[in-house]
Amino acid sequence: MKKGKKLYEGKAKIIYATSDKNLVIQYFKDDATAFNNQKKSTIEGKGVLNNRISEHILSNLSQIGIKNHLVKRLNMREQVIKLVEIIPIEFIVRNVASGSITKRLGIEDGTVLKEPLVEYCFKNDELGDPLVAEEHIYTFDWASKKELEKIKKMILRINDFMIGMFRGIGIKLIDFKLEFGRIKINGKNEIILADEISPDTCRLWDSITDKKLDKDRFRKDLGDLIPAYTEVAKRLGILHEQSNISAVNVTKLSSIKRKRK
Ligand code: 5GP
């Protein structure tokens, strides 16, 4: 498959065309942004880890019947994905209150919610991804009622699966963000899971210590982001337990391999 021209560059990823009009390449950058782009940095190795972690989670979701855009991982930083028409909503799933909800509603950080809470944010950087109601989604035709009902069912299934998967490796799934897209499969319109699921898009706390193993390490200047993401990857069984290869070394190794080819 041939890599074509750049179609889109986002904050953490780049999308390239391919020789197949239905497939694109998703490249994971090392860039980190927070607070609507006000805070920016480059963290070497982050893209490599997110590529691996997202591949792992999306492949597992596929096995339990959650259709998603992942076709295959190509290399350390790239994966082939299905081209979808993204629904312009960020679906935020919360099991424990943290982040924006604590400020918006004055809820204490760490409050366990009695059931998962799904929030909708309109994907618009200029407006700072504002929270919207279900009625806004219908009024502005961002998604139909039928589509939203399907998405809500998928979200709860994804949440159940991910809570269990992370619980098994000593991690609490506090909250996360999902995106969905439209695609035609055998002439039929379908909704599939898109984007990435990684420590960039989830809040993950160690079950015993509550240590943050996610992008809050960057947002809150806690440092040690790469060791935290590496820890998540190791516990998921993606990196060998005894391996001391840091993501930075992984990046260097991959470029050495490329040069040798
Ligand atoms: P909050 O609304 O508390 O800022 O975020 C809730 C959850 O959704 C967090 O896990 C956060 O990482 C994720 N999230 C929300 N918006 C974005 C976004 O624009 N980009 C990324 N990477 N994650 C987001």
XYZ file of C-alpha atoms and ligand atoms in Angstrom:
285
model
C 0.000 0.000 0.000
C 1.371 3.389 -1.001
C 1.311 6.354 1.389
C -0.218 9.388 -0.312
C -0.548 13.037 0.542
C -1.317 14.489 3.947
C -5.092 14.895 4.287
C -5.336 16.337 7.778
C -3.075 17.235 10.696
C -4.550 17.276 14.182
C -2.989 17.976 17.566
C -1.648 14.456 18.117
C -2.111 12.688 14.771
C -1.699 13.092 11.018
C -3.900 11.386 8.422
C -2.435 10.416 5.031
C -4.233 9.171 1.919
C -3.373 5.719 0.529
C -3.725 4.078 -2.865
C -7.038 2.624 -1.581
C -9.705 5.360 -1.407
C -11.414 3.660 1.541
C -8.283 3.450 3.700
C -6.012 6.075 5.253
C -2.851 5.983 7.367
C -3.008 7.389 10.890
C 0.378 8.657 12.154
C 0.839 9.171 15.918
C 2.875 12.298 16.712
C 4.816 13.008 19.890
C 3.068 16.357 20.324
C 1.069 16.932 23.476
C -1.447 19.732 23.897
C -3.810 20.635 26.703
C -6.313 23.311 27.684
C -7.475 23.902 24.122
C -3.948 24.214 22.720
C -2.767 26.751 25.317
C -0.175 24.297 26.640
C 2.030 22.519 24.096
C 5.047 20.246 24.198
C 6.734 17.374 22.407
C 7.286 14.224 24.429
C 9.582 11.837 22.579
C 8.146 8.348 22.362
C 4.534 9.218 23.257
C 3.257 8.505 19.728
C 4.930 5.089 19.674
C 3.270 4.076 22.938
C -0.170 5.428 21.978
C -0.016 3.607 18.634
C 0.657 0.295 20.412
C -1.821 0.816 23.248
C -4.622 1.969 20.938
C -3.990 -0.968 18.577
C -4.225 -3.359 21.533
C -7.479 -1.914 22.875
C -9.199 -1.567 19.483
C -8.220 -5.131 18.486
C -9.677 -6.436 21.741
C -12.866 -4.425 21.223
C -13.132 -5.849 17.725
C -13.020 -9.348 19.207
C -16.062 -8.605 21.376
C -17.976 -7.311 18.345
C -17.352 -3.562 18.561
C -16.743 -2.569 14.958
C -13.977 -0.013 14.643
C -11.748 1.687 12.096
C -8.508 -0.219 12.796
C -7.286 -2.381 9.930
C -3.720 -3.057 11.078
C -0.699 -1.436 12.649
C 1.929 -0.727 9.994
C 4.943 0.211 12.090
C 5.939 1.979 15.318
C 3.965 5.133 14.558
C 1.418 4.287 11.891
C -1.718 2.259 11.460
C -3.996 1.672 8.487
C -7.552 2.688 9.309
C -10.861 2.839 7.461
C -11.813 6.281 6.220
C -14.964 7.386 8.031
C -17.088 10.500 8.170
C -16.459 11.592 11.744
C -19.507 12.530 13.813
C -18.550 15.944 15.267
C -19.136 14.910 18.878
C -16.673 13.841 21.580
C -18.404 11.223 23.714
C -17.048 11.479 27.250
C -17.648 8.498 29.529
C -17.149 8.988 33.267
C -17.041 6.347 36.004
C -15.369 8.561 38.612
C -15.548 12.365 38.703
C -12.307 14.066 37.700
C -11.207 16.837 35.352
C -13.706 19.262 33.853
C -16.787 17.902 35.651
C -15.270 18.644 39.067
C -14.780 22.309 38.106
C -18.050 22.670 36.201
C -20.288 21.168 38.897
C -18.168 21.448 42.047
C -18.033 17.658 42.469
C -15.114 16.402 44.543
C -12.299 14.804 42.516
C -12.440 11.012 42.881
C -16.180 10.769 43.610
C -17.374 7.381 42.342
C -20.454 7.861 40.132
C -23.385 5.548 40.835
C -23.569 4.696 37.127
C -21.520 5.635 34.061
C -22.216 9.172 32.918
C -22.042 9.975 29.190
C -21.472 13.603 28.201
C -21.462 15.105 24.705
C -19.055 17.815 23.545
C -19.262 19.534 20.162
C -15.898 19.002 18.402
C -14.843 22.574 17.733
C -11.425 23.856 18.830
C -12.337 27.528 18.371
C -15.228 27.111 20.800
C -13.217 24.892 23.163
C -15.288 21.711 22.509
C -18.386 22.935 24.425
C -20.659 20.557 26.326
C -23.965 20.073 24.475
C -27.249 18.283 25.192
C -28.653 15.365 23.208
C -31.232 17.803 21.751
C -28.438 19.930 20.215
C -27.192 16.834 18.402
C -30.622 16.303 16.786
C -31.350 20.012 16.210
C -28.123 20.578 14.288
C -28.199 17.153 12.557
C -24.849 16.080 13.984
C -26.354 12.586 14.372
C -29.797 11.029 14.071
C -31.765 9.534 16.982
C -31.173 6.058 15.568
C -27.423 6.681 15.311
C -27.221 8.058 18.828
C -29.143 5.118 20.282
C -26.686 2.745 18.578
C -23.692 4.756 19.811
C -24.994 4.803 23.408
C -25.311 0.996 23.394
C -21.772 0.648 21.999
C -20.413 3.093 24.600
C -21.782 1.121 27.547
C -20.415 -2.140 26.138
C -16.998 -0.513 25.526
C -17.000 0.931 29.051
C -17.866 -2.439 30.653
C -15.151 -4.173 28.682
C -12.511 -1.539 29.381
C -13.296 -1.315 33.115
C -12.737 -5.087 33.350
C -9.630 -5.093 31.183
C -7.980 -2.351 33.237
C -9.188 -3.750 36.586
C -7.392 -6.990 35.699
C -4.088 -5.135 35.480
C -4.533 -3.004 38.594
C -5.791 0.171 36.920
C -8.996 2.151 37.546
C -10.699 3.528 34.430
C -11.788 6.966 35.638
C -13.049 8.417 32.351
C -12.322 8.482 28.633
C -13.253 10.055 25.311
C -14.603 8.226 22.263
C -15.300 9.282 18.692
C -17.478 7.536 16.144
C -17.775 7.722 12.356
C -20.080 6.761 9.518
C -19.016 4.253 6.888
C -20.689 2.205 4.147
C -20.194 -1.553 4.603
C -21.615 -3.701 1.769
C -23.738 -0.743 0.700
C -25.183 -0.347 4.210
C -24.577 2.717 6.422
C -22.861 1.730 9.645
C -21.537 3.529 12.713
C -18.106 2.399 13.849
C -15.721 3.415 16.631
C -12.939 5.698 15.364
C -9.958 7.768 16.603
C -7.714 6.314 19.348
C -8.052 4.931 22.867
C -4.867 5.552 24.818
C -3.577 7.260 27.975
C -3.972 10.498 25.968
C -7.736 9.985 25.829
C -8.406 8.173 29.136
C -7.846 8.896 32.823
C -6.147 5.837 34.312
C -5.267 5.598 38.013
C -3.290 2.840 39.697
C -5.847 0.792 41.679
C -3.853 0.852 44.902
C -1.994 4.164 44.931
C -4.268 6.294 42.673
C -1.099 7.300 40.793
C -2.052 8.958 37.505
C -0.939 6.929 34.482
C -2.348 9.238 31.802
C -2.149 12.624 30.125
C -2.918 14.420 33.410
C 0.819 13.959 34.079
C 1.334 16.521 31.300
C -1.719 18.685 32.067
C -0.776 18.984 35.742
C 3.024 19.143 35.246
C 3.536 15.903 37.199
C 6.376 14.761 34.898
C 7.325 11.159 34.054
C 4.695 10.792 31.337
C 6.687 8.240 29.312
C 7.323 5.951 32.326
C 3.593 6.104 33.143
C 2.474 5.239 29.572
C 5.171 2.528 29.453
C 3.755 1.109 32.687
C 0.283 0.911 31.108
C 1.747 -0.801 28.008
C 3.715 -3.282 30.137
C 0.708 -4.171 32.278
C -1.368 -4.697 29.108
C 1.325 -7.164 28.031
C 2.380 -5.097 25.027
C 5.929 -4.514 26.260
C 7.775 -7.288 28.045
C 7.625 -7.032 31.828
C 11.375 -7.369 32.282
C 12.165 -5.070 29.388
C 13.743 -1.813 30.359
C 13.480 -0.440 26.853
C 12.127 3.057 27.204
C 9.837 4.413 24.518
C 12.644 6.722 23.491
C 14.862 3.714 22.803
C 11.972 2.044 21.004
C 11.789 5.098 18.731
C 15.523 4.987 18.075
C 15.437 1.233 17.409
C 12.666 1.685 14.861
C 14.604 4.343 12.985
C 17.739 2.145 12.954
C 15.650 -0.721 11.515
C 14.217 1.605 8.859
C 17.708 2.747 7.804
C 18.922 -0.879 7.539
C 16.043 -1.822 5.144
P -12.379 16.335 30.734
O -13.740 16.726 30.216
O -12.407 16.036 32.199
O -11.331 17.339 30.350
O -11.972 15.000 29.980
C -12.653 13.779 30.208
C -11.902 12.656 29.541
O -11.965 12.777 28.134
C -10.404 12.612 29.879
O -10.002 11.267 29.957
C -9.730 13.288 28.708
O -8.449 12.755 28.482
C -10.672 12.947 27.557
N -10.787 14.062 26.621
C -11.725 15.015 26.558
N -11.519 15.876 25.557
C -10.396 15.470 24.961
C -9.639 15.951 23.822
O -9.991 16.933 23.158
N -8.514 15.258 23.528
C -8.113 14.166 24.235
N -6.980 13.544 23.882
N -8.804 13.674 25.274
C -9.931 14.315 25.635
